[in-house]
PDB file of C-alpha atoms and ligand atoms in Angstrom:
ATOM      1  CA  UNK A   1      -0.902  -3.950  17.360  1.00 93.00           C
ATOM      2  CA  UNK A   2       1.278  -4.227  14.259  1.00 95.00           C
ATOM      3  CA  UNK A   3       1.529  -0.465  13.805  1.00 96.00           C
ATOM      4  CA  UNK A   4       1.145   2.328  16.305  1.00 97.00           C
ATOM      5  CA  UNK A   5       1.797   5.782  14.933  1.00 98.00           C
ATOM      6  CA  UNK A   6       1.776   8.522  17.558  1.00 98.00           C
ATOM      7  CA  UNK A   7       1.700  12.275  16.880  1.00 98.00           C
ATOM      8  CA  UNK A   8       3.859  12.065  13.771  1.00 98.00           C
ATOM      9  CA  UNK A   9       4.886  15.328  12.101  1.00 98.00           C
ATOM     10  CA  UNK A  10       7.190  15.636   9.130  1.00 98.00           C
ATOM     11  CA  UNK A  11       8.902  18.366   7.044  1.00 97.00           C
ATOM     12  CA  UNK A  12      11.392  17.779   4.216  1.00 97.00           C
ATOM     13  CA  UNK A  13      13.569  20.669   5.426  1.00 95.00           C
ATOM     14  CA  UNK A  14      13.741  22.672   8.687  1.00 93.00           C
ATOM     15  CA  UNK A  15      12.259  25.810   7.068  1.00 93.00           C
ATOM     16  CA  UNK A  16       9.917  23.955   4.722  1.00 93.00           C
ATOM     17  CA  UNK A  17       6.182  23.332   4.962  1.00 94.00           C
ATOM     18  CA  UNK A  18       4.775  20.821   7.400  1.00 96.00           C
ATOM     19  CA  UNK A  19       3.841  17.878   5.146  1.00 97.00           C
ATOM     20  CA  UNK A  20       2.411  15.633   7.878  1.00 98.00           C
ATOM     21  CA  UNK A  21       0.875  17.247  10.948  1.00 98.00           C
ATOM     22  CA  UNK A  22       0.278  15.345  14.196  1.00 98.00           C
ATOM     23  CA  UNK A  23      -0.812  12.041  12.675  1.00 98.00           C
ATOM     24  CA  UNK A  24      -1.841   9.166  14.916  1.00 97.00           C
ATOM     25  CA  UNK A  25      -3.358   5.783  14.064  1.00 97.00           C
ATOM     26  CA  UNK A  26      -3.009   2.136  14.867  1.00 97.00           C
ATOM     27  CA  UNK A  27      -3.382  -0.960  12.749  1.00 97.00           C
ATOM     28  CA  UNK A  28      -3.817  -4.546  13.830  1.00 96.00           C
ATOM     29  CA  UNK A  29      -3.525  -7.895  12.043  1.00 94.00           C
ATOM     30  CA  UNK A  30      -6.246  -8.374   9.453  1.00 96.00           C
ATOM     31  CA  UNK A  31      -7.056  -4.654   9.261  1.00 97.00           C
ATOM     32  CA  UNK A  32      -6.952  -2.545   6.107  1.00 97.00           C
ATOM     33  CA  UNK A  33      -6.253   1.174   6.043  1.00 97.00           C
ATOM     34  CA  UNK A  34      -6.851   3.030   2.800  1.00 97.00           C
ATOM     35  CA  UNK A  35      -5.364   6.491   2.523  1.00 97.00           C
ATOM     36  CA  UNK A  36      -7.045   9.101   0.336  1.00 97.00           C
ATOM     37  CA  UNK A  37      -6.043  12.667  -0.329  1.00 95.00           C
ATOM     38  CA  UNK A  38      -5.401  15.132  -3.151  1.00 94.00           C
ATOM     39  CA  UNK A  39      -2.134  15.195  -5.118  1.00 93.00           C
ATOM     40  CA  UNK A  40       0.687  16.475  -2.980  1.00 93.00           C
ATOM     41  CA  UNK A  41      -1.156  15.941   0.321  1.00 95.00           C
ATOM     42  CA  UNK A  42       1.574  13.644   1.642  1.00 96.00           C
ATOM     43  CA  UNK A  43       0.347  10.074   1.024  1.00 95.00           C
ATOM     44  CA  UNK A  44       3.687   8.796  -0.305  1.00 94.00           C
ATOM     45  CA  UNK A  45       5.506  10.749   2.401  1.00 96.00           C
ATOM     46  CA  UNK A  46       3.412   8.997   5.049  1.00 97.00           C
ATOM     47  CA  UNK A  47       4.278   5.575   3.578  1.00 96.00           C
ATOM     48  CA  UNK A  48       7.952   6.627   3.506  1.00 95.00           C
ATOM     49  CA  UNK A  49       7.806   7.517   7.213  1.00 96.00           C
ATOM     50  CA  UNK A  50       6.157   4.290   8.303  1.00 95.00           C
ATOM     51  CA  UNK A  51       8.794   2.168   6.549  1.00 94.00           C
ATOM     52  CA  UNK A  52      11.509   4.392   8.013  1.00 94.00           C
ATOM     53  CA  UNK A  53      12.859   5.671   4.701  1.00 93.00           C
ATOM     54  CA  UNK A  54      11.958   9.145   5.929  1.00 96.00           C
ATOM     55  CA  UNK A  55      12.516  10.239   9.508  1.00 95.00           C
ATOM     56  CA  UNK A  56       9.797  12.361  11.132  1.00 96.00           C
ATOM     57  CA  UNK A  57      10.968  15.239  13.326  1.00 96.00           C
ATOM     58  CA  UNK A  58       8.198  14.627  15.853  1.00 97.00           C
ATOM     59  CA  UNK A  59       6.361  11.488  16.934  1.00 97.00           C
ATOM     60  CA  UNK A  60       6.909   7.793  17.462  1.00 97.00           C
ATOM     61  CA  UNK A  61       6.245   4.777  15.266  1.00 98.00           C
ATOM     62  CA  UNK A  62       5.965   1.333  16.841  1.00 98.00           C
ATOM     63  CA  UNK A  63       6.188  -1.673  14.558  1.00 97.00           C
ATOM     64  CA  UNK A  64       5.111  -4.970  16.072  1.00 96.00           C
ATOM     65  CA  UNK A  65       5.843  -3.543  19.523  1.00 96.00           C
ATOM     66  CA  UNK A  66       9.300  -2.115  18.714  1.00 97.00           C
ATOM     67  CA  UNK A  67      10.227   1.503  18.182  1.00 97.00           C
ATOM     68  CA  UNK A  68      11.069   1.736  14.482  1.00 97.00           C
ATOM     69  CA  UNK A  69      13.963   4.147  15.060  1.00 96.00           C
ATOM     70  CA  UNK A  70      15.963   1.366  16.723  1.00 93.00           C
ATOM     71  CA  UNK A  71      15.315  -1.206  13.983  1.00 95.00           C
ATOM     72  CA  UNK A  72      17.654  -2.232  11.154  1.00 93.00           C
ATOM     73  CA  UNK A  73      16.246  -2.137   7.592  1.00 90.00           C
ATOM     74  CA  UNK A  74      16.479  -5.946   7.438  1.00 87.00           C
ATOM     75  CA  UNK A  75      14.352  -6.261  10.629  1.00 91.00           C
ATOM     76  CA  UNK A  76      11.768  -3.875   9.184  1.00 94.00           C
ATOM     77  CA  UNK A  77      11.720  -5.862   5.915  1.00 89.00           C
ATOM     78  CA  UNK A  78      11.005  -9.035   7.909  1.00 89.00           C
ATOM     79  CA  UNK A  79       7.713  -7.462   9.019  1.00 95.00           C
ATOM     80  CA  UNK A  80       6.753  -5.005   6.263  1.00 95.00           C
ATOM     81  CA  UNK A  81       6.597  -5.463   2.489  1.00 92.00           C
ATOM     82  CA  UNK A  82       6.324  -2.383   0.344  1.00 91.00           C
ATOM     83  CA  UNK A  83       4.749  -2.504  -3.119  1.00 89.00           C
ATOM     84  CA  UNK A  84       5.807   0.694  -4.908  1.00 85.00           C
ATOM     85  CA  UNK A  85       3.866   2.245  -7.768  1.00 82.00           C
ATOM     86  CA  UNK A  86       4.211   0.307 -10.959  1.00 69.00           C
ATOM     87  CA  UNK A  87       7.502   1.020 -12.654  1.00 66.00           C
ATOM     88  CA  UNK A  88       8.868   0.300 -16.104  1.00 69.00           C
ATOM     89  CA  UNK A  89      11.151  -2.687 -15.788  1.00 71.00           C
ATOM     90  CA  UNK A  90      14.688  -2.478 -17.124  1.00 77.00           C
ATOM     91  CA  UNK A  91      16.036  -6.003 -16.731  1.00 84.00           C
ATOM     92  CA  UNK A  92      14.438  -9.026 -18.415  1.00 86.00           C
ATOM     93  CA  UNK A  93      14.372 -11.286 -15.333  1.00 91.00           C
ATOM     94  CA  UNK A  94      11.860 -14.079 -15.609  1.00 95.00           C
ATOM     95  CA  UNK A  95       8.730 -13.450 -13.571  1.00 95.00           C
ATOM     96  CA  UNK A  96       9.834 -16.373 -11.335  1.00 96.00           C
ATOM     97  CA  UNK A  97      13.187 -14.746 -10.535  1.00 94.00           C
ATOM     98  CA  UNK A  98      11.574 -11.345 -10.099  1.00 93.00           C
ATOM     99  CA  UNK A  99       9.217 -12.811  -7.470  1.00 94.00           C
ATOM    100  CA  UNK A 100      12.046 -14.805  -5.858  1.00 94.00           C
ATOM    101  CA  UNK A 101      13.866 -11.501  -5.225  1.00 90.00           C
ATOM    102  CA  UNK A 102      11.190 -10.773  -2.613  1.00 90.00           C
ATOM    103  CA  UNK A 103      13.024 -13.298  -0.406  1.00 90.00           C
ATOM    104  CA  UNK A 104      16.096 -11.039  -0.279  1.00 80.00           C
ATOM    105  CA  UNK A 105      15.531 -10.017   3.355  1.00 77.00           C
ATOM    106  CA  UNK A 106      15.701 -13.704   4.338  1.00 75.00           C
ATOM    107  CA  UNK A 107      18.877 -14.497   2.407  1.00 72.00           C
ATOM    108  CA  UNK A 108      22.368 -13.642   3.732  1.00 70.00           C
ATOM    109  CA  UNK A 109      24.443 -11.131   1.785  1.00 64.00           C
ATOM    110  CA  UNK A 110      26.658 -13.713   0.047  1.00 68.00           C
ATOM    111  CA  UNK A 111      24.129 -16.556  -0.052  1.00 73.00           C
ATOM    112  CA  UNK A 112      22.056 -17.838  -2.934  1.00 80.00           C
ATOM    113  CA  UNK A 113      18.322 -18.514  -2.563  1.00 82.00           C
ATOM    114  CA  UNK A 114      17.808 -21.863  -0.832  1.00 82.00           C
ATOM    115  CA  UNK A 115      15.237 -24.650  -1.215  1.00 91.00           C
ATOM    116  CA  UNK A 116      12.761 -22.927   1.110  1.00 91.00           C
ATOM    117  CA  UNK A 117      12.987 -19.700  -0.935  1.00 93.00           C
ATOM    118  CA  UNK A 118      12.289 -21.619  -4.150  1.00 94.00           C
ATOM    119  CA  UNK A 119       9.455 -23.615  -2.537  1.00 95.00           C
ATOM    120  CA  UNK A 120       7.760 -20.479  -1.159  1.00 94.00           C
ATOM    121  CA  UNK A 121       8.070 -18.727  -4.536  1.00 96.00           C
ATOM    122  CA  UNK A 122       6.501 -21.711  -6.338  1.00 97.00           C
ATOM    123  CA  UNK A 123       3.709 -21.819  -3.758  1.00 95.00           C
ATOM    124  CA  UNK A 124       2.807 -18.123  -4.117  1.00 93.00           C
ATOM    125  CA  UNK A 125       2.950 -18.369  -7.921  1.00 95.00           C
ATOM    126  CA  UNK A 126       0.453 -21.223  -7.739  1.00 94.00           C
ATOM    127  CA  UNK A 127      -1.805 -19.480  -5.192  1.00 88.00           C
ATOM    128  CA  UNK A 128      -1.890 -16.320  -7.302  1.00 87.00           C
ATOM    129  CA  UNK A 129      -2.374 -18.268 -10.515  1.00 88.00           C
ATOM    130  CA  UNK A 130       0.735 -16.857 -12.204  1.00 93.00           C
ATOM    131  CA  UNK A 131       2.201 -20.181 -13.405  1.00 96.00           C
ATOM    132  CA  UNK A 132       1.521 -19.398 -17.073  1.00 96.00           C
ATOM    133  CA  UNK A 133       3.817 -16.350 -16.981  1.00 96.00           C
ATOM    134  CA  UNK A 134       6.478 -17.628 -14.534  1.00 97.00           C
ATOM    135  CA  UNK A 135       9.145 -18.251 -17.181  1.00 97.00           C
ATOM    136  CA  UNK A 136       8.389 -15.170 -19.309  1.00 95.00           C
ATOM    137  CA  UNK A 137      10.689 -12.118 -18.961  1.00 94.00           C
ATOM    138  CA  UNK A 138       9.166  -9.512 -16.648  1.00 90.00           C
ATOM    139  CA  UNK A 139       9.715  -6.942 -19.409  1.00 89.00           C
ATOM    140  CA  UNK A 140       7.304  -8.795 -21.720  1.00 91.00           C
ATOM    141  CA  UNK A 141       4.170  -9.110 -19.599  1.00 91.00           C
ATOM    142  CA  UNK A 142       1.193  -6.740 -19.438  1.00 87.00           C
ATOM    143  CA  UNK A 143       0.756  -3.945 -16.888  1.00 82.00           C
ATOM    144  CA  UNK A 144      -1.872  -5.929 -14.962  1.00 82.00           C
ATOM    145  CA  UNK A 145       0.356  -9.021 -14.862  1.00 88.00           C
ATOM    146  CA  UNK A 146       3.288  -6.885 -13.722  1.00 88.00           C
ATOM    147  CA  UNK A 147       1.186  -5.561 -10.881  1.00 85.00           C
ATOM    148  CA  UNK A 148       0.286  -9.127  -9.863  1.00 87.00           C
ATOM    149  CA  UNK A 149       3.973 -10.151 -10.029  1.00 91.00           C
ATOM    150  CA  UNK A 150       4.971  -7.172  -7.862  1.00 90.00           C
ATOM    151  CA  UNK A 151       2.351  -8.150  -5.297  1.00 88.00           C
ATOM    152  CA  UNK A 152       3.572 -11.781  -5.392  1.00 91.00           C
ATOM    153  CA  UNK A 153       7.091 -10.497  -4.713  1.00 92.00           C
ATOM    154  CA  UNK A 154       5.778  -8.760  -1.591  1.00 91.00           C
ATOM    155  CA  UNK A 155       3.863 -11.882  -0.475  1.00 90.00           C
ATOM    156  CA  UNK A 156       6.893 -14.262  -0.691  1.00 93.00           C
ATOM    157  CA  UNK A 157       8.598 -12.028   1.833  1.00 91.00           C
ATOM    158  CA  UNK A 158       6.044 -13.427   4.358  1.00 88.00           C
ATOM    159  CA  UNK A 159       5.499 -10.079   6.060  1.00 92.00           C
ATOM    160  CA  UNK A 160       2.901  -9.129   8.646  1.00 95.00           C
ATOM    161  CA  UNK A 161       2.071  -5.865   6.863  1.00 96.00           C
ATOM    162  CA  UNK A 162       1.872  -4.995   3.176  1.00 95.00           C
ATOM    163  CA  UNK A 163       1.968  -1.354   2.047  1.00 95.00           C
ATOM    164  CA  UNK A 164       0.818  -0.458  -1.453  1.00 94.00           C
ATOM    165  CA  UNK A 165       1.489   2.925  -3.040  1.00 93.00           C
ATOM    166  CA  UNK A 166      -1.397   3.530  -5.476  1.00 93.00           C
ATOM    167  CA  UNK A 167      -1.753  -0.123  -6.502  1.00 90.00           C
ATOM    168  CA  UNK A 168      -4.531   0.623  -8.996  1.00 88.00           C
ATOM    169  CA  UNK A 169      -2.956   3.682 -10.622  1.00 86.00           C
ATOM    170  CA  UNK A 170      -2.157   2.297 -14.076  1.00 79.00           C
ATOM    171  CA  UNK A 171      -4.694  -0.500 -14.293  1.00 82.00           C
ATOM    172  CA  UNK A 172      -7.853  -0.911 -16.384  1.00 86.00           C
ATOM    173  CA  UNK A 173     -11.206  -1.398 -14.604  1.00 90.00           C
ATOM    174  CA  UNK A 174     -10.972  -5.218 -14.543  1.00 87.00           C
ATOM    175  CA  UNK A 175      -7.466  -5.239 -13.102  1.00 84.00           C
ATOM    176  CA  UNK A 176      -8.368  -2.534 -10.578  1.00 89.00           C
ATOM    177  CA  UNK A 177     -11.134  -4.766  -9.264  1.00 91.00           C
ATOM    178  CA  UNK A 178      -8.802  -7.783  -9.205  1.00 85.00           C
ATOM    179  CA  UNK A 179      -6.243  -5.832  -7.164  1.00 87.00           C
ATOM    180  CA  UNK A 180      -8.882  -4.577  -4.713  1.00 92.00           C
ATOM    181  CA  UNK A 181     -10.123  -8.167  -4.253  1.00 91.00           C
ATOM    182  CA  UNK A 182      -6.556  -9.242  -3.578  1.00 88.00           C
ATOM    183  CA  UNK A 183      -6.143  -6.531  -0.932  1.00 92.00           C
ATOM    184  CA  UNK A 184      -9.383  -7.611   0.744  1.00 93.00           C
ATOM    185  CA  UNK A 185      -8.337 -11.260   0.541  1.00 90.00           C
ATOM    186  CA  UNK A 186      -4.981 -10.451   2.145  1.00 90.00           C
ATOM    187  CA  UNK A 187      -6.623  -8.750   5.088  1.00 93.00           C
ATOM    188  CA  UNK A 188      -8.996 -11.741   5.439  1.00 93.00           C
ATOM    189  CA  UNK A 189      -5.879 -13.930   5.617  1.00 90.00           C
ATOM    190  CA  UNK A 190      -4.530 -11.887   8.508  1.00 93.00           C
ATOM    191  CA  UNK A 191      -2.165  -9.408   6.886  1.00 94.00           C
ATOM    192  CA  UNK A 192      -2.399  -5.787   7.922  1.00 97.00           C
ATOM    193  CA  UNK A 193      -2.688  -3.791   4.688  1.00 97.00           C
ATOM    194  CA  UNK A 194      -2.184  -0.081   3.980  1.00 97.00           C
ATOM    195  CA  UNK A 195      -2.840   1.307   0.504  1.00 96.00           C
ATOM    196  CA  UNK A 196      -3.072   4.761  -1.036  1.00 96.00           C
ATOM    197  CA  UNK A 197      -5.635   5.568  -3.690  1.00 95.00           C
ATOM    198  CA  UNK A 198      -7.169   8.477  -5.573  1.00 94.00           C
ATOM    199  CA  UNK A 199     -10.548   6.821  -5.743  1.00 95.00           C
ATOM    200  CA  UNK A 200     -12.916   7.072  -2.731  1.00 96.00           C
ATOM    201  CA  UNK A 201     -14.945   4.139  -4.157  1.00 96.00           C
ATOM    202  CA  UNK A 202     -11.906   1.896  -3.722  1.00 97.00           C
ATOM    203  CA  UNK A 203     -11.755   2.744  -0.033  1.00 97.00           C
ATOM    204  CA  UNK A 204     -15.513   2.160   0.328  1.00 96.00           C
ATOM    205  CA  UNK A 205     -15.306  -1.197  -1.524  1.00 95.00           C
ATOM    206  CA  UNK A 206     -12.413  -2.589   0.505  1.00 96.00           C
ATOM    207  CA  UNK A 207     -13.914  -1.365   3.816  1.00 93.00           C
ATOM    208  CA  UNK A 208     -11.952  -1.245   7.057  1.00 94.00           C
ATOM    209  CA  UNK A 209     -10.294   1.968   8.145  1.00 97.00           C
ATOM    210  CA  UNK A 210     -10.106   5.011   5.903  1.00 97.00           C
ATOM    211  CA  UNK A 211      -7.791   7.962   6.363  1.00 97.00           C
ATOM    212  CA  UNK A 212      -8.129  11.208   4.408  1.00 96.00           C
ATOM    213  CA  UNK A 213      -5.109  13.483   4.317  1.00 96.00           C
ATOM    214  CA  UNK A 214      -5.959  17.122   3.720  1.00 94.00           C
ATOM    215  CA  UNK A 215      -3.718  19.759   2.151  1.00 92.00           C
ATOM    216  CA  UNK A 216      -2.433  20.767   5.587  1.00 94.00           C
ATOM    217  CA  UNK A 217      -1.169  17.251   6.251  1.00 95.00           C
ATOM    218  CA  UNK A 218      -3.822  16.344   8.800  1.00 96.00           C
ATOM    219  CA  UNK A 219      -5.278  12.840   8.721  1.00 97.00           C
ATOM    220  CA  UNK A 220      -8.956  12.189   9.509  1.00 96.00           C
ATOM    221  CA  UNK A 221      -9.323   8.504  10.235  1.00 96.00           C
ATOM    222  CA  UNK A 222     -12.257   6.186  10.979  1.00 96.00           C
ATOM    223  CA  UNK A 223     -14.525   3.787   9.149  1.00 95.00           C
ATOM    224  CA  UNK A 224     -15.632   4.573   5.582  1.00 92.00           C
ATOM    225  CA  UNK A 225     -19.120   5.812   6.549  1.00 90.00           C
ATOM    226  CA  UNK A 226     -17.732   8.256   9.096  1.00 93.00           C
ATOM    227  CA  UNK A 227     -14.892   9.549   6.971  1.00 95.00           C
ATOM    228  CA  UNK A 228     -16.126   9.532   3.385  1.00 96.00           C
ATOM    229  CA  UNK A 229     -18.840  12.161   3.518  1.00 96.00           C
ATOM    230  CA  UNK A 230     -19.917  14.384   0.621  1.00 96.00           C
ATOM    231  CA  UNK A 231     -18.927  17.448   2.583  1.00 95.00           C
ATOM    232  CA  UNK A 232     -15.403  16.195   3.271  1.00 94.00           C
ATOM    233  CA  UNK A 233     -14.881  15.023  -0.343  1.00 94.00           C
ATOM    234  CA  UNK A 234     -15.945  18.442  -1.632  1.00 94.00           C
ATOM    235  CA  UNK A 235     -13.497  20.211   0.673  1.00 93.00           C
ATOM    236  CA  UNK A 236     -10.572  17.832   0.205  1.00 92.00           C
ATOM    237  CA  UNK A 237     -10.810  17.599  -3.586  1.00 93.00           C
ATOM    238  CA  UNK A 238     -12.092  21.146  -4.025  1.00 93.00           C
ATOM    239  CA  UNK A 239     -14.824  19.850  -6.389  1.00 93.00           C
ATOM    240  CA  UNK A 240     -18.565  19.431  -6.404  1.00 94.00           C
ATOM    241  CA  UNK A 241     -18.447  15.639  -5.968  1.00 95.00           C
ATOM    242  CA  UNK A 242     -21.608  13.711  -5.103  1.00 95.00           C
ATOM    243  CA  UNK A 243     -21.941  10.785  -2.761  1.00 96.00           C
ATOM    244  CA  UNK A 244     -24.961   8.664  -3.640  1.00 95.00           C
ATOM    245  CA  UNK A 245     -26.328   5.617  -1.851  1.00 95.00           C
ATOM    246  CA  UNK A 246     -26.895   2.752  -4.298  1.00 95.00           C
ATOM    247  CA  UNK A 247     -29.623   0.518  -2.897  1.00 95.00           C
ATOM    248  CA  UNK A 248     -28.774  -2.344  -5.246  1.00 96.00           C
ATOM    249  CA  UNK A 249     -25.127  -2.376  -4.129  1.00 94.00           C
ATOM    250  CA  UNK A 250     -25.870  -1.565  -0.491  1.00 94.00           C
ATOM    251  CA  UNK A 251     -23.172   1.099  -0.369  1.00 95.00           C
ATOM    252  CA  UNK A 252     -22.325   4.682  -1.257  1.00 95.00           C
ATOM    253  CA  UNK A 253     -20.665   5.568  -4.545  1.00 96.00           C
ATOM    254  CA  UNK A 254     -18.799   8.736  -5.352  1.00 96.00           C
ATOM    255  CA  UNK A 255     -19.691  10.416  -8.648  1.00 95.00           C
ATOM    256  CA  UNK A 256     -18.566  13.459 -10.604  1.00 93.00           C
ATOM    257  CA  UNK A 257     -20.974  16.369 -11.214  1.00 91.00           C
ATOM    258  CA  UNK A 258     -21.770  17.224 -14.829  1.00 92.00           C
ATOM    259  CA  UNK A 259     -19.038  19.168 -16.597  1.00 90.00           C
TER     260      UNK A 259
HETATM  261  P1  LIG B   1       1.091  12.586  -2.461  1.00 95.23           P
HETATM  262  O1  LIG B   1       1.714  11.213  -2.389  1.00 95.23           O
HETATM  263  O2  LIG B   1      -0.115  12.740  -1.584  1.00 95.23           O
HETATM  264  O3  LIG B   1       0.813  13.066  -3.863  1.00 95.23           O
HETATM  265  P2  LIG B   1       3.728  13.454  -1.594  1.00 95.23           P
HETATM  266  O4  LIG B   1       3.944  12.714  -0.321  1.00 95.23           O
HETATM  267  O5  LIG B   1       4.401  12.929  -2.809  1.00 95.23           O
HETATM  268  O6  LIG B   1       2.152  13.610  -1.853  1.00 95.23           O
HETATM  269  O7  LIG B   1       4.190  14.957  -1.403  1.00 95.23           O
HETATM  270  C1  LIG B   1       3.766  15.742  -0.303  1.00 95.23           C
HETATM  271  C2  LIG B   1       4.445  17.103  -0.359  1.00 95.23           C
HETATM  272  O8  LIG B   1       5.833  16.946  -0.131  1.00 95.23           O
HETATM  273  C3  LIG B   1       4.322  17.811  -1.713  1.00 95.23           C
HETATM  274  O9  LIG B   1       4.185  19.186  -1.461  1.00 95.23           O
HETATM  275  C4  LIG B   1       5.630  17.524  -2.387  1.00 95.23           C
HETATM  276  O10 LIG B   1       5.982  18.541  -3.276  1.00 95.23           O
HETATM  277  C5  LIG B   1       6.597  17.473  -1.212  1.00 95.23           C
HETATM  278  N1  LIG B   1       7.726  16.562  -1.447  1.00 95.23           N
HETATM  279  C6  LIG B   1       7.647  15.267  -1.846  1.00 95.23           C
HETATM  280  N2  LIG B   1       8.884  14.721  -1.940  1.00 95.23           N
HETATM  281  C7  LIG B   1       9.760  15.700  -1.593  1.00 95.23           C
HETATM  282  C8  LIG B   1      11.185  15.764  -1.475  1.00 95.23           C
HETATM  283  N3  LIG B   1      11.955  14.702  -1.730  1.00 95.23           N
HETATM  284  N4  LIG B   1      11.726  16.943  -1.099  1.00 95.23           N
HETATM  285  C9  LIG B   1      10.962  18.029  -0.818  1.00 95.23           C
HETATM  286  N5  LIG B   1       9.611  18.026  -0.891  1.00 95.23           N
HETATM  287  C10 LIG B   1       9.013  16.889  -1.274  1.00 95.23           C
END
């Protein structure tokens, strides 16, 4: 197993609310876990815990067989890449250099990127079809292209797991689909992938494991059919959502009621 999370509970302060309550799951190579849940349920907090930026009060997290509490950040970065939510860039690095920065965990503190770092960056740029923007400043590309560049930066790190925090949040429909295809493709290529989303259809489309965090910080986890039920969606989102089976697509879709 790449990840084993056992009975994890987390609070931001000793007298504060329990944000994550007794969460357990495991994830193997080639598996995808999508995490759904209303605003404030604790999705980002959960990602923070599993990359060891936040330290749960209760529970154990095993990463590639090692207890994460004994690992150095550099060792964690060798295994896990984190793609944060899209941010507004400040520095006009070229897209090439921005992606190359993903190699940081492999480069010594006072070293410059070596031939292998450059070769791997060129390879990922080609694989992801980003050659046409490689020499353009990162500040001058579109939101969708920025998202692709951020994903490429995670891929050059050559991790075993990629975590995405709301990868589709600021994208138009076409780029959302492109990103979901990329996530699926990554799991087909053997990466373990975890992503958070506000859209149950995204979890259904990508398949694999689905976890829904409720407002009490409890995670229900299983395959999409088991977990994404109309009843659960109604409760979790406190709305009269409908889940409809589309024969032509061969899957369920989640739709809003009339206003
Ligand atoms: P989500 O990603 O599902 O929207 P978050 O993980 O961001 O939810 O937040 C979960 C809960 O933790 C919320 O109640 C939020 O207000 C609280 N929270 C988030 N970050 C902090 C923090 N740094 N300090 C205290 N409380 C926080």
